[in-house]
PDB file of N, CA and C in Angstrom:
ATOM      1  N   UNK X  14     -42.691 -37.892   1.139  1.00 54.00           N
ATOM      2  CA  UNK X  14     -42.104 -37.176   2.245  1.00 54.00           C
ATOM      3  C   UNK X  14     -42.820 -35.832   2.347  1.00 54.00           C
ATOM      4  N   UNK X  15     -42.767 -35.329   3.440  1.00 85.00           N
ATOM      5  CA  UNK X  15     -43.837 -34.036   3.640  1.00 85.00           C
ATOM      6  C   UNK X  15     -43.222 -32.699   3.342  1.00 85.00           C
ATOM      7  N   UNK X  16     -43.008 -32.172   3.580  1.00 87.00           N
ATOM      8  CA  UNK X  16     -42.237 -30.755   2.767  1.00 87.00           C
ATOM      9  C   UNK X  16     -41.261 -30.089   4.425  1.00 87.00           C
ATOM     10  N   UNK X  17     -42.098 -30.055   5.817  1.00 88.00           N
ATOM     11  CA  UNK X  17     -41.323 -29.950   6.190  1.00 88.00           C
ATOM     12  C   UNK X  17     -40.512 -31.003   7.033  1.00 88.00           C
ATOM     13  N   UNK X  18     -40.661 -32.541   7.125  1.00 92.00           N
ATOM     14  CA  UNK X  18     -39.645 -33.340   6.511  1.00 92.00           C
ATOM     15  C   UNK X  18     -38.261 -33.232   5.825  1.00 92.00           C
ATOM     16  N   UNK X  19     -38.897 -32.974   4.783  1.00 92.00           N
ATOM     17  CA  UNK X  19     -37.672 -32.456   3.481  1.00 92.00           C
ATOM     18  C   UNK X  19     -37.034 -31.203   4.194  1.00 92.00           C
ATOM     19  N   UNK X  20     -37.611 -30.377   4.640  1.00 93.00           N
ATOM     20  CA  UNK X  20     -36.975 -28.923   4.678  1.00 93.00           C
ATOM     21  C   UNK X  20     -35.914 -29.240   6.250  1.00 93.00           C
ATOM     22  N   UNK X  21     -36.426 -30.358   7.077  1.00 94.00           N
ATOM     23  CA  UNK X  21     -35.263 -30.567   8.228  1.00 94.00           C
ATOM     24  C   UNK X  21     -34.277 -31.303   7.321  1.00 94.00           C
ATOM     25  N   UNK X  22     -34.776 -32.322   6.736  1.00 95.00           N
ATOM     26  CA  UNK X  22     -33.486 -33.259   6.125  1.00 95.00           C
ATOM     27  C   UNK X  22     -32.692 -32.198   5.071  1.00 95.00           C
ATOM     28  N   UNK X  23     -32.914 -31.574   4.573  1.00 95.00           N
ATOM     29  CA  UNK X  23     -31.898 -30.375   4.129  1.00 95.00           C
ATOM     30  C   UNK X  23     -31.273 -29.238   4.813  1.00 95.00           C
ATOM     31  N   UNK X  24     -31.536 -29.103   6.249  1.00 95.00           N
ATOM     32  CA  UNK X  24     -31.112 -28.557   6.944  1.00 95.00           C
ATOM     33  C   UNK X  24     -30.074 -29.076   7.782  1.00 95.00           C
ATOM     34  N   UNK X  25     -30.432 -29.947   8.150  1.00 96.00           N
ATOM     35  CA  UNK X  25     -29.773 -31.258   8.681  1.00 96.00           C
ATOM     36  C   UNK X  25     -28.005 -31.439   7.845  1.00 96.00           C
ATOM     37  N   UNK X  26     -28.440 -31.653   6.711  1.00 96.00           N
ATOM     38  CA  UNK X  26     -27.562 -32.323   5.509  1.00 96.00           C
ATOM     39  C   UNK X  26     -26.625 -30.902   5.627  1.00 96.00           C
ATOM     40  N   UNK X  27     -27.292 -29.404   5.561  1.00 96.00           N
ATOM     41  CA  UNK X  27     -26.197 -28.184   5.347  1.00 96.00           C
ATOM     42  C   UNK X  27     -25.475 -28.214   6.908  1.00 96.00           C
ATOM     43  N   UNK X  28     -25.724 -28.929   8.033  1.00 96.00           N
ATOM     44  CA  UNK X  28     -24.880 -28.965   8.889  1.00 96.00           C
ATOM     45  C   UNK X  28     -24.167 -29.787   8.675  1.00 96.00           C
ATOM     46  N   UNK X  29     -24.398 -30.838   8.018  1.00 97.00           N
ATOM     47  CA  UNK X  29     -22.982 -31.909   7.941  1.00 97.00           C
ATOM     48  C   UNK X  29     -22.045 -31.609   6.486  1.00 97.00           C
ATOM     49  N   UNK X  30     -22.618 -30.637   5.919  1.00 97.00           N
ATOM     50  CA  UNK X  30     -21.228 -30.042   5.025  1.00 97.00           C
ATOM     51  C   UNK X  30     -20.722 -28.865   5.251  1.00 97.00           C
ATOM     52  N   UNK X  31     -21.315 -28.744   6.368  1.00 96.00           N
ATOM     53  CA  UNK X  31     -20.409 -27.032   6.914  1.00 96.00           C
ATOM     54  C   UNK X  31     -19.297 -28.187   8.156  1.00 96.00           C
ATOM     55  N   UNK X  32     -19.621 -28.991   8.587  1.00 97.00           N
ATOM     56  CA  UNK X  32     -19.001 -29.975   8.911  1.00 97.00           C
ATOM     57  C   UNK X  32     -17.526 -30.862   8.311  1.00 97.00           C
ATOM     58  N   UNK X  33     -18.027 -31.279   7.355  1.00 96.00           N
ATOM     59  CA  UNK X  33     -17.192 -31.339   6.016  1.00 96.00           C
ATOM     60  C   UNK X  33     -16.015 -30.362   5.980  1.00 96.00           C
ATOM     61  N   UNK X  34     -16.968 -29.224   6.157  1.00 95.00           N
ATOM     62  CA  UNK X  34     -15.914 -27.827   5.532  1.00 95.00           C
ATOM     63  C   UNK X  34     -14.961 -27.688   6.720  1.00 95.00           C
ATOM     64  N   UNK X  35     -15.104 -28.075   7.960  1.00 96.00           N
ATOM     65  CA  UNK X  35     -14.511 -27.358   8.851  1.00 96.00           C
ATOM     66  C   UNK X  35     -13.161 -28.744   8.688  1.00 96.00           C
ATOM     67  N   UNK X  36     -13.665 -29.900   8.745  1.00 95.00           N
ATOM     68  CA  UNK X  36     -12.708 -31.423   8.402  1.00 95.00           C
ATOM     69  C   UNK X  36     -11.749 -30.666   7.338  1.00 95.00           C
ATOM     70  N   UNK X  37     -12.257 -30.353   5.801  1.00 94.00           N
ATOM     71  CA  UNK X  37     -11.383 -29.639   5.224  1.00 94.00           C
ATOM     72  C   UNK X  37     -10.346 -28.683   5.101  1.00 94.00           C
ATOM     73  N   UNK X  38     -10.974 -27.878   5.926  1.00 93.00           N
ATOM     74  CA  UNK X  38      -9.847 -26.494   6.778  1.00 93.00           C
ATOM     75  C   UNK X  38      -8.648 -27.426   7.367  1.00 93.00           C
ATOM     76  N   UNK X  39      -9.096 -27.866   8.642  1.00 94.00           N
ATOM     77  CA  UNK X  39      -8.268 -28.722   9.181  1.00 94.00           C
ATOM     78  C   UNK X  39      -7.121 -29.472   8.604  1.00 94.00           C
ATOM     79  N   UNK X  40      -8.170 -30.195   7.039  1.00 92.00           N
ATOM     80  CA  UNK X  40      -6.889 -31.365   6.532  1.00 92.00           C
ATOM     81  C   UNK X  40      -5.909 -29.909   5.735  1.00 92.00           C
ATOM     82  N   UNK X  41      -6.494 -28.721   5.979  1.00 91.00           N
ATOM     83  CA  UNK X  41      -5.215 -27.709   5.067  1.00 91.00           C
ATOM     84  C   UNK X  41      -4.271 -27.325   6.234  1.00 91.00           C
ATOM     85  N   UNK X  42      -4.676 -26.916   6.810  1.00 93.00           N
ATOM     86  CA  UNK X  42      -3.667 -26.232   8.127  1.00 93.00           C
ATOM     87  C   UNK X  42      -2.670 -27.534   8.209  1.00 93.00           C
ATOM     88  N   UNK X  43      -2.758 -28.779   8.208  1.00 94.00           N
ATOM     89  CA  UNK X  43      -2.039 -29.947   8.630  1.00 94.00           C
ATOM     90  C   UNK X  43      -1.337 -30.622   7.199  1.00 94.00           C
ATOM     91  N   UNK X  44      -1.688 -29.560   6.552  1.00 92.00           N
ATOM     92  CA  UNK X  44      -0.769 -30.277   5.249  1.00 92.00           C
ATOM     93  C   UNK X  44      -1.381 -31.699   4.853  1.00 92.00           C
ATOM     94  N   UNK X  45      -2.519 -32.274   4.635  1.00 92.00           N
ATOM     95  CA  UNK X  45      -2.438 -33.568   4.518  1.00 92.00           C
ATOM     96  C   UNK X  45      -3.591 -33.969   3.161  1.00 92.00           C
ATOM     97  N   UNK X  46      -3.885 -32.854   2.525  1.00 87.00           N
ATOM     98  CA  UNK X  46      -4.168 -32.412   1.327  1.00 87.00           C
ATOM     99  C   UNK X  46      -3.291 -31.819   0.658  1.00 87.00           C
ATOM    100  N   UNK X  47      -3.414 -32.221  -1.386  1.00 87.00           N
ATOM    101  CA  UNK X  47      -1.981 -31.198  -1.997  1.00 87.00           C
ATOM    102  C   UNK X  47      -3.517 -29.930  -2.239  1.00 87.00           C
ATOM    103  N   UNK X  48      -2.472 -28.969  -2.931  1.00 86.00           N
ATOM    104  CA  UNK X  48      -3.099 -27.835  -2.735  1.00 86.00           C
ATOM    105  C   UNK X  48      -4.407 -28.016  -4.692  1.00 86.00           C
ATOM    106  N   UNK X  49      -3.919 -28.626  -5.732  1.00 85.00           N
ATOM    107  CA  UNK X  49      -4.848 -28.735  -6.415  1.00 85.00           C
ATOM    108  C   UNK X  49      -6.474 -29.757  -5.894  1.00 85.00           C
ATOM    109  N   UNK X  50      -6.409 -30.596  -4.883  1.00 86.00           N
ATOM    110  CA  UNK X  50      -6.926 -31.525  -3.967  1.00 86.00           C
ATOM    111  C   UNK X  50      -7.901 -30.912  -3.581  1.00 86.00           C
ATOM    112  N   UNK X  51      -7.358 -29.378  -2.477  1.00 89.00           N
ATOM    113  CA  UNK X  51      -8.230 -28.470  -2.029  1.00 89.00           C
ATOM    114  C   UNK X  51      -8.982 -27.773  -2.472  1.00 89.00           C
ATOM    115  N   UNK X  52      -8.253 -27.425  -3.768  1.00 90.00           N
ATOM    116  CA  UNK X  52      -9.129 -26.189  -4.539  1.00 90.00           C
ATOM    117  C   UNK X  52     -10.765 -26.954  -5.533  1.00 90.00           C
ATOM    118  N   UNK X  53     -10.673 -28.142  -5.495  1.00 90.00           N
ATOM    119  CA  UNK X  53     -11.362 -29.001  -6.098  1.00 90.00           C
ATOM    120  C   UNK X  53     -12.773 -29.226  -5.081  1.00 90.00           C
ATOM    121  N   UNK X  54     -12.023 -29.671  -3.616  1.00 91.00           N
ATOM    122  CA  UNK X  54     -13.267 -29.975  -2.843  1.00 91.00           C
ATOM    123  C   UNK X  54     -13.485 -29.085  -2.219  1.00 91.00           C
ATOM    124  N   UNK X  55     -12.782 -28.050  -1.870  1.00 92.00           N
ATOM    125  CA  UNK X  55     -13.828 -26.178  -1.555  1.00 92.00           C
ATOM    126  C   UNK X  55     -14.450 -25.676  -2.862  1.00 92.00           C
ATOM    127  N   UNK X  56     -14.326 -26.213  -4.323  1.00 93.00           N
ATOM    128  CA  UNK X  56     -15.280 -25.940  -5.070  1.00 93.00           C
ATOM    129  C   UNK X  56     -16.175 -26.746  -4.988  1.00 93.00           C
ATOM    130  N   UNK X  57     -16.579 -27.771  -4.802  1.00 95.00           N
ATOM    131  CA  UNK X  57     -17.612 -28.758  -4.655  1.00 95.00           C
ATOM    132  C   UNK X  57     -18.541 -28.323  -3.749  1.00 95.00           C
ATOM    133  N   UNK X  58     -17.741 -28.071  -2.467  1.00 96.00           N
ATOM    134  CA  UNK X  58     -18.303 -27.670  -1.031  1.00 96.00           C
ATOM    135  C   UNK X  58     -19.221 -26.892  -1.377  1.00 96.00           C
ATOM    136  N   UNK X  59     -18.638 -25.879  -2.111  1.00 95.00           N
ATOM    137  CA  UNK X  59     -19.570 -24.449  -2.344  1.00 95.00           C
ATOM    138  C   UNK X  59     -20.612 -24.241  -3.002  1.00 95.00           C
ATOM    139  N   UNK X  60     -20.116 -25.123  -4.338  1.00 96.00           N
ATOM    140  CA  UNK X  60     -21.122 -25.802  -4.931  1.00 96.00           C
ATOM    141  C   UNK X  60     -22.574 -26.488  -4.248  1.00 96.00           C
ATOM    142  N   UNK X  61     -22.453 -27.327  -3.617  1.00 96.00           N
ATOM    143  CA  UNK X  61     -23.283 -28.251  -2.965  1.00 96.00           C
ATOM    144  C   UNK X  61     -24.005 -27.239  -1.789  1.00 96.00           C
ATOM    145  N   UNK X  62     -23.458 -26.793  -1.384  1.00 96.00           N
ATOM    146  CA  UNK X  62     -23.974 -25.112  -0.544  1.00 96.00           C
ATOM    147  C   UNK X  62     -25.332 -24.721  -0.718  1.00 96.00           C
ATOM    148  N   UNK X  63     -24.170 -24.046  -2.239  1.00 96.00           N
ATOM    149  CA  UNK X  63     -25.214 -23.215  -2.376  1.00 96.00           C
ATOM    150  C   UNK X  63     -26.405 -24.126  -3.047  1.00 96.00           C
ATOM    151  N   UNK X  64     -25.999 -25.081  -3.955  1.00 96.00           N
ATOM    152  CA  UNK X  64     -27.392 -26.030  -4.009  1.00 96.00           C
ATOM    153  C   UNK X  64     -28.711 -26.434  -2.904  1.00 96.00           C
ATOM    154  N   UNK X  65     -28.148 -26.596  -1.418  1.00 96.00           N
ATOM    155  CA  UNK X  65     -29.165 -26.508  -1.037  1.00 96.00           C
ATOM    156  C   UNK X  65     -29.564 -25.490  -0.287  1.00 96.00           C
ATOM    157  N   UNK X  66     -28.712 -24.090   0.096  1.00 96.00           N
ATOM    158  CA  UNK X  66     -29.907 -23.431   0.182  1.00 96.00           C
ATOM    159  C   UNK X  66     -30.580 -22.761  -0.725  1.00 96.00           C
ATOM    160  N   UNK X  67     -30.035 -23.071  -1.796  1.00 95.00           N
ATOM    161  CA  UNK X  67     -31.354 -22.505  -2.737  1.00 95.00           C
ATOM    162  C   UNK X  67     -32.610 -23.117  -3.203  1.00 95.00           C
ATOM    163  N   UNK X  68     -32.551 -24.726  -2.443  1.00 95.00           N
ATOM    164  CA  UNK X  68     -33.346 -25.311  -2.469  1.00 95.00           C
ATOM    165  C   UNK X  68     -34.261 -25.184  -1.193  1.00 95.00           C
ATOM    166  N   UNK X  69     -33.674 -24.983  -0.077  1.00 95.00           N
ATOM    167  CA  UNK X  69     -34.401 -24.496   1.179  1.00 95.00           C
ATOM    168  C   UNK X  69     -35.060 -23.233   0.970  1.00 95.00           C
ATOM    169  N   UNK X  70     -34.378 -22.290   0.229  1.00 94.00           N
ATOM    170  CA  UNK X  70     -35.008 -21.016   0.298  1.00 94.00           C
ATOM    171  C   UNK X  70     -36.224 -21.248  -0.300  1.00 94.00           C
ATOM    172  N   UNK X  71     -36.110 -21.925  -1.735  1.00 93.00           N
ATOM    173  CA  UNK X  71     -37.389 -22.081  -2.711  1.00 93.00           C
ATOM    174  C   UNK X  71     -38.703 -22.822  -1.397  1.00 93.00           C
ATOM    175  N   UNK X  72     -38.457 -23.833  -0.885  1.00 92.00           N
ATOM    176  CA  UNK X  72     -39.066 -24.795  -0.687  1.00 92.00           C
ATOM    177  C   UNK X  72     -40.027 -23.459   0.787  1.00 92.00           C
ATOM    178  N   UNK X  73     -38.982 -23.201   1.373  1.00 90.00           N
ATOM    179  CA  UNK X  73     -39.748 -22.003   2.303  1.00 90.00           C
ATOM    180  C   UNK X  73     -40.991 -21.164   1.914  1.00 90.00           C
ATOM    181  N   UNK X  74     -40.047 -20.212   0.531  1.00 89.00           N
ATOM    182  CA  UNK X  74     -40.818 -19.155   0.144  1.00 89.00           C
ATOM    183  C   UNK X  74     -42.336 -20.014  -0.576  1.00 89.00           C
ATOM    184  N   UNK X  75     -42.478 -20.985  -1.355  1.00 84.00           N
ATOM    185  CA  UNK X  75     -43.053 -21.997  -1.564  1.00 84.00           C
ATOM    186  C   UNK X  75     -44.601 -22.443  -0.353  1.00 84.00           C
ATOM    187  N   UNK X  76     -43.716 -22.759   0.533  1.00 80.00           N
ATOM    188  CA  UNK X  76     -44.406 -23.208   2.177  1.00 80.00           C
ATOM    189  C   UNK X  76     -45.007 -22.030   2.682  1.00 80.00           C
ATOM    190  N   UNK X  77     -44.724 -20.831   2.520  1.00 78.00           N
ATOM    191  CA  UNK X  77     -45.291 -19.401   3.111  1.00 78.00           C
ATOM    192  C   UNK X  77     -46.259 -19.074   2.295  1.00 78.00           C
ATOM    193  N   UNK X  78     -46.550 -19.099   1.220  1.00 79.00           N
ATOM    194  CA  UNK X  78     -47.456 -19.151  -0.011  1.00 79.00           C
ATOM    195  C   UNK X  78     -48.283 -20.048  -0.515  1.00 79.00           C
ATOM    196  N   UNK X  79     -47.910 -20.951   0.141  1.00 70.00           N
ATOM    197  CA  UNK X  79     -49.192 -22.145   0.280  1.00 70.00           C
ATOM    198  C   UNK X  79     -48.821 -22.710  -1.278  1.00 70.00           C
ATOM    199  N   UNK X  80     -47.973 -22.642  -1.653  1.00 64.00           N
ATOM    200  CA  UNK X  80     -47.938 -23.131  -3.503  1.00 64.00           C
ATOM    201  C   UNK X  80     -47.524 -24.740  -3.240  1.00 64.00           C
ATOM    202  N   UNK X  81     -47.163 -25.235  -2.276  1.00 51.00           N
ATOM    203  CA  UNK X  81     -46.664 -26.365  -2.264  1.00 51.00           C
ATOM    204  C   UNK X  81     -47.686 -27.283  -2.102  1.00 51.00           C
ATOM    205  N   UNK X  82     -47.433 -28.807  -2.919  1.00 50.00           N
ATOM    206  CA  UNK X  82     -48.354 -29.898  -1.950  1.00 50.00           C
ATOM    207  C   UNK X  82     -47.927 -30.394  -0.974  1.00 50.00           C
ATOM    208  N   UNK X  83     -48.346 -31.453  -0.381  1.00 47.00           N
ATOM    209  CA  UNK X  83     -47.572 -32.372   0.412  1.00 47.00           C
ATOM    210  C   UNK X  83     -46.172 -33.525   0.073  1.00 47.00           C
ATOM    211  N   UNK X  84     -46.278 -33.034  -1.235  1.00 48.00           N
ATOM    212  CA  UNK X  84     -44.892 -33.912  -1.679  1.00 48.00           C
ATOM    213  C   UNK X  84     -43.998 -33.269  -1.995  1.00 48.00           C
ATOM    214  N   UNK X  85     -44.447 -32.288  -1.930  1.00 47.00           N
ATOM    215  CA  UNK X  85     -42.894 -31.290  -2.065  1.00 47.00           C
ATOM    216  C   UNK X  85     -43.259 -30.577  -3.369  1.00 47.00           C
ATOM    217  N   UNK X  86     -44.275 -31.065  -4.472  1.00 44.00           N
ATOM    218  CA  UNK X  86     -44.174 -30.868  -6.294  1.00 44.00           C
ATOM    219  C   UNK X  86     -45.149 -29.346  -6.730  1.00 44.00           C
ATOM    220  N   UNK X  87     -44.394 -28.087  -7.119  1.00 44.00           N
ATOM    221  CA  UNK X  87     -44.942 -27.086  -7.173  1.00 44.00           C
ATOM    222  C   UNK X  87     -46.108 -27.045  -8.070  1.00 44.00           C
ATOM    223  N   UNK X  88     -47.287 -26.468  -8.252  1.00 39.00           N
ATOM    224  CA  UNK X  88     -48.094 -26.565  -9.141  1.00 39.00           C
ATOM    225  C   UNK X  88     -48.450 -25.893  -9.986  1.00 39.00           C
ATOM    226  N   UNK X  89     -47.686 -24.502  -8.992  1.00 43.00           N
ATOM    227  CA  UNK X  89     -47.988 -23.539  -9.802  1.00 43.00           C
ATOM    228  C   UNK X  89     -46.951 -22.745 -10.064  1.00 43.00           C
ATOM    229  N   UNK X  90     -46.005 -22.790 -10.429  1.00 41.00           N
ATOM    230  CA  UNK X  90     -44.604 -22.703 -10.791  1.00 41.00           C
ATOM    231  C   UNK X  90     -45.311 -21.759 -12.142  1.00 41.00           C
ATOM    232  N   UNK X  91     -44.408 -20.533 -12.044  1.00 42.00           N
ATOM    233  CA  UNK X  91     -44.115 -20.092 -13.948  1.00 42.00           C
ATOM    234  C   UNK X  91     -43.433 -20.739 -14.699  1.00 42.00           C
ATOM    235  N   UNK X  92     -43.531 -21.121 -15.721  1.00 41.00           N
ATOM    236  CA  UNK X  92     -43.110 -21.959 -16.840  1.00 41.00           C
ATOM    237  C   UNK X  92     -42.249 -20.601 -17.150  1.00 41.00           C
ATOM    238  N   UNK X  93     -42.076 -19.342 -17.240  1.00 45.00           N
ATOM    239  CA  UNK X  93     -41.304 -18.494 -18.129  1.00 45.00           C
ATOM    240  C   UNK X  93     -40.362 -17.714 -16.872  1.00 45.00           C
ATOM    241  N   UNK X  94     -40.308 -18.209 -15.446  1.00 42.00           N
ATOM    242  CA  UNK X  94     -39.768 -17.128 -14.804  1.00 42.00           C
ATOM    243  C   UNK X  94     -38.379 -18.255 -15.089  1.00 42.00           C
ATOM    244  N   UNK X  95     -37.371 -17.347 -14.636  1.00 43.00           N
ATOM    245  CA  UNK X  95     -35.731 -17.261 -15.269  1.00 43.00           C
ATOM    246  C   UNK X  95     -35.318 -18.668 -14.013  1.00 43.00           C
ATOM    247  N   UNK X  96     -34.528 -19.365 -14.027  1.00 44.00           N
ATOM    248  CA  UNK X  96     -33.727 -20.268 -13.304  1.00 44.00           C
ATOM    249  C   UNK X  96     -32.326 -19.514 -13.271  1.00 44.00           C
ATOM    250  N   UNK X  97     -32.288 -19.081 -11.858  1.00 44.00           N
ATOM    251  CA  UNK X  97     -30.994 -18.130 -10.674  1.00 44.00           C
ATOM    252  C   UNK X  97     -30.058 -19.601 -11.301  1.00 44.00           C
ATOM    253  N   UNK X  98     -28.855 -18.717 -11.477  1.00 44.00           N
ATOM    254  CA  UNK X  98     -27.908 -19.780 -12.202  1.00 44.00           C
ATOM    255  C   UNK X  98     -27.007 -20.282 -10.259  1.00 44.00           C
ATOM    256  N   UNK X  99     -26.334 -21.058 -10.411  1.00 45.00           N
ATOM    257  CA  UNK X  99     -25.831 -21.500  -9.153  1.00 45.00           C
ATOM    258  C   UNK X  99     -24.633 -20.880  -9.235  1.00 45.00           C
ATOM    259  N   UNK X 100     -24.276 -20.571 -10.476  1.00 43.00           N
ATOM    260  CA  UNK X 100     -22.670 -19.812 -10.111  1.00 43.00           C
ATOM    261  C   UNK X 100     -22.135 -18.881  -9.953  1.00 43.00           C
ATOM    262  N   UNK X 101     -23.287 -17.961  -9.975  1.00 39.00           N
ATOM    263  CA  UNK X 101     -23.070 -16.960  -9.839  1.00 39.00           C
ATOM    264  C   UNK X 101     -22.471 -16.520  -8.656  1.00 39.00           C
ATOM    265  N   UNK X 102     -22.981 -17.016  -7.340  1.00 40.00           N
ATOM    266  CA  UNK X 102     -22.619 -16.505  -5.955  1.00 40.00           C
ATOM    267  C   UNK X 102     -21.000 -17.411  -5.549  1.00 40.00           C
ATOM    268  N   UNK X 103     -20.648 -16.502  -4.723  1.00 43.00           N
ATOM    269  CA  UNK X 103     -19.473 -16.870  -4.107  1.00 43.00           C
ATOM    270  C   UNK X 103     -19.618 -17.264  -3.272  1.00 43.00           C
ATOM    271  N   UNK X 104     -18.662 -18.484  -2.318  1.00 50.00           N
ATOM    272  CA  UNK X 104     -18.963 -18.650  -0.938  1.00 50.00           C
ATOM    273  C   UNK X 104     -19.861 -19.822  -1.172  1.00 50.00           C
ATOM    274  N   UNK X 105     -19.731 -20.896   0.243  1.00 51.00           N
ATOM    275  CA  UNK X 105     -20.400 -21.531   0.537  1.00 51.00           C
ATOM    276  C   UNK X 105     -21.833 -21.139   0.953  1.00 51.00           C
ATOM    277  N   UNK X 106     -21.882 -20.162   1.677  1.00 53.00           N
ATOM    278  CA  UNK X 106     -23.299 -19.701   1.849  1.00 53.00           C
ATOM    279  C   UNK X 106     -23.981 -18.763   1.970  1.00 53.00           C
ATOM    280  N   UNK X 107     -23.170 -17.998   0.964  1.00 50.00           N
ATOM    281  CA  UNK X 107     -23.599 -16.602   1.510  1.00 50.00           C
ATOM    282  C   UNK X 107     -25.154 -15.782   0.727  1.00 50.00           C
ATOM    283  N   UNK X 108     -25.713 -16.898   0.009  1.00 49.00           N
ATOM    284  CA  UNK X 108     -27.036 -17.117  -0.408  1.00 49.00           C
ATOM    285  C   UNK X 108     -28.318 -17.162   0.362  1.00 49.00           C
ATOM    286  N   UNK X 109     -27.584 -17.381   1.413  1.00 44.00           N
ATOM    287  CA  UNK X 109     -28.824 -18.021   2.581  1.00 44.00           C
ATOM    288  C   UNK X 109     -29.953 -16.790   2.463  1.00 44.00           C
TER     289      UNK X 109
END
């Protein structure tokens, strides 16, 4: 797959879980979730979020720098720079 391929199909995918999210709101206002139910899949949500835009961001900053191939596989990656933990941030997306 080509990189920007990948970078619509992950763009794509963060509209159908902000999608998700809005279905979720909904099933709360209407009572039709219990409330441990909710707190489970707005952590997931957020989770999964921020997973991909931090995968969009990489794959961008990546694409602007020419570090990428055509398959997406970095080459020149630091072996010693730090991995941004995912939990740190709050919010579904406020990573972007």
């Amino acid at each position: 797959m080509y990189q920007a391929e990948y970078i619509r199909f992950l763009s794509i995918a963060r509209g159908s879980l902000m999608e998700v999210q809005t279905h979720i709101l909904l099933a709360e206002r209407l009572e039709f979730l219990q409330p441990d139910q909710l707190s489970e899949t707005k952590g997931l949500i957020g989770q999964v979020g921020r997973l991909i835009n931090g995968l969009l961001r990489s794959l961008r900053a990546n694409q602007a720098t020419g570090r990428v191939s055509e398959t997406g596989i970095d080459y020149q990656s630091d072996p010693q720079s730090p991995t941004p933990d995912p939990h740190i941030h709050k919010g579904v997306f406020n990573d972007e």
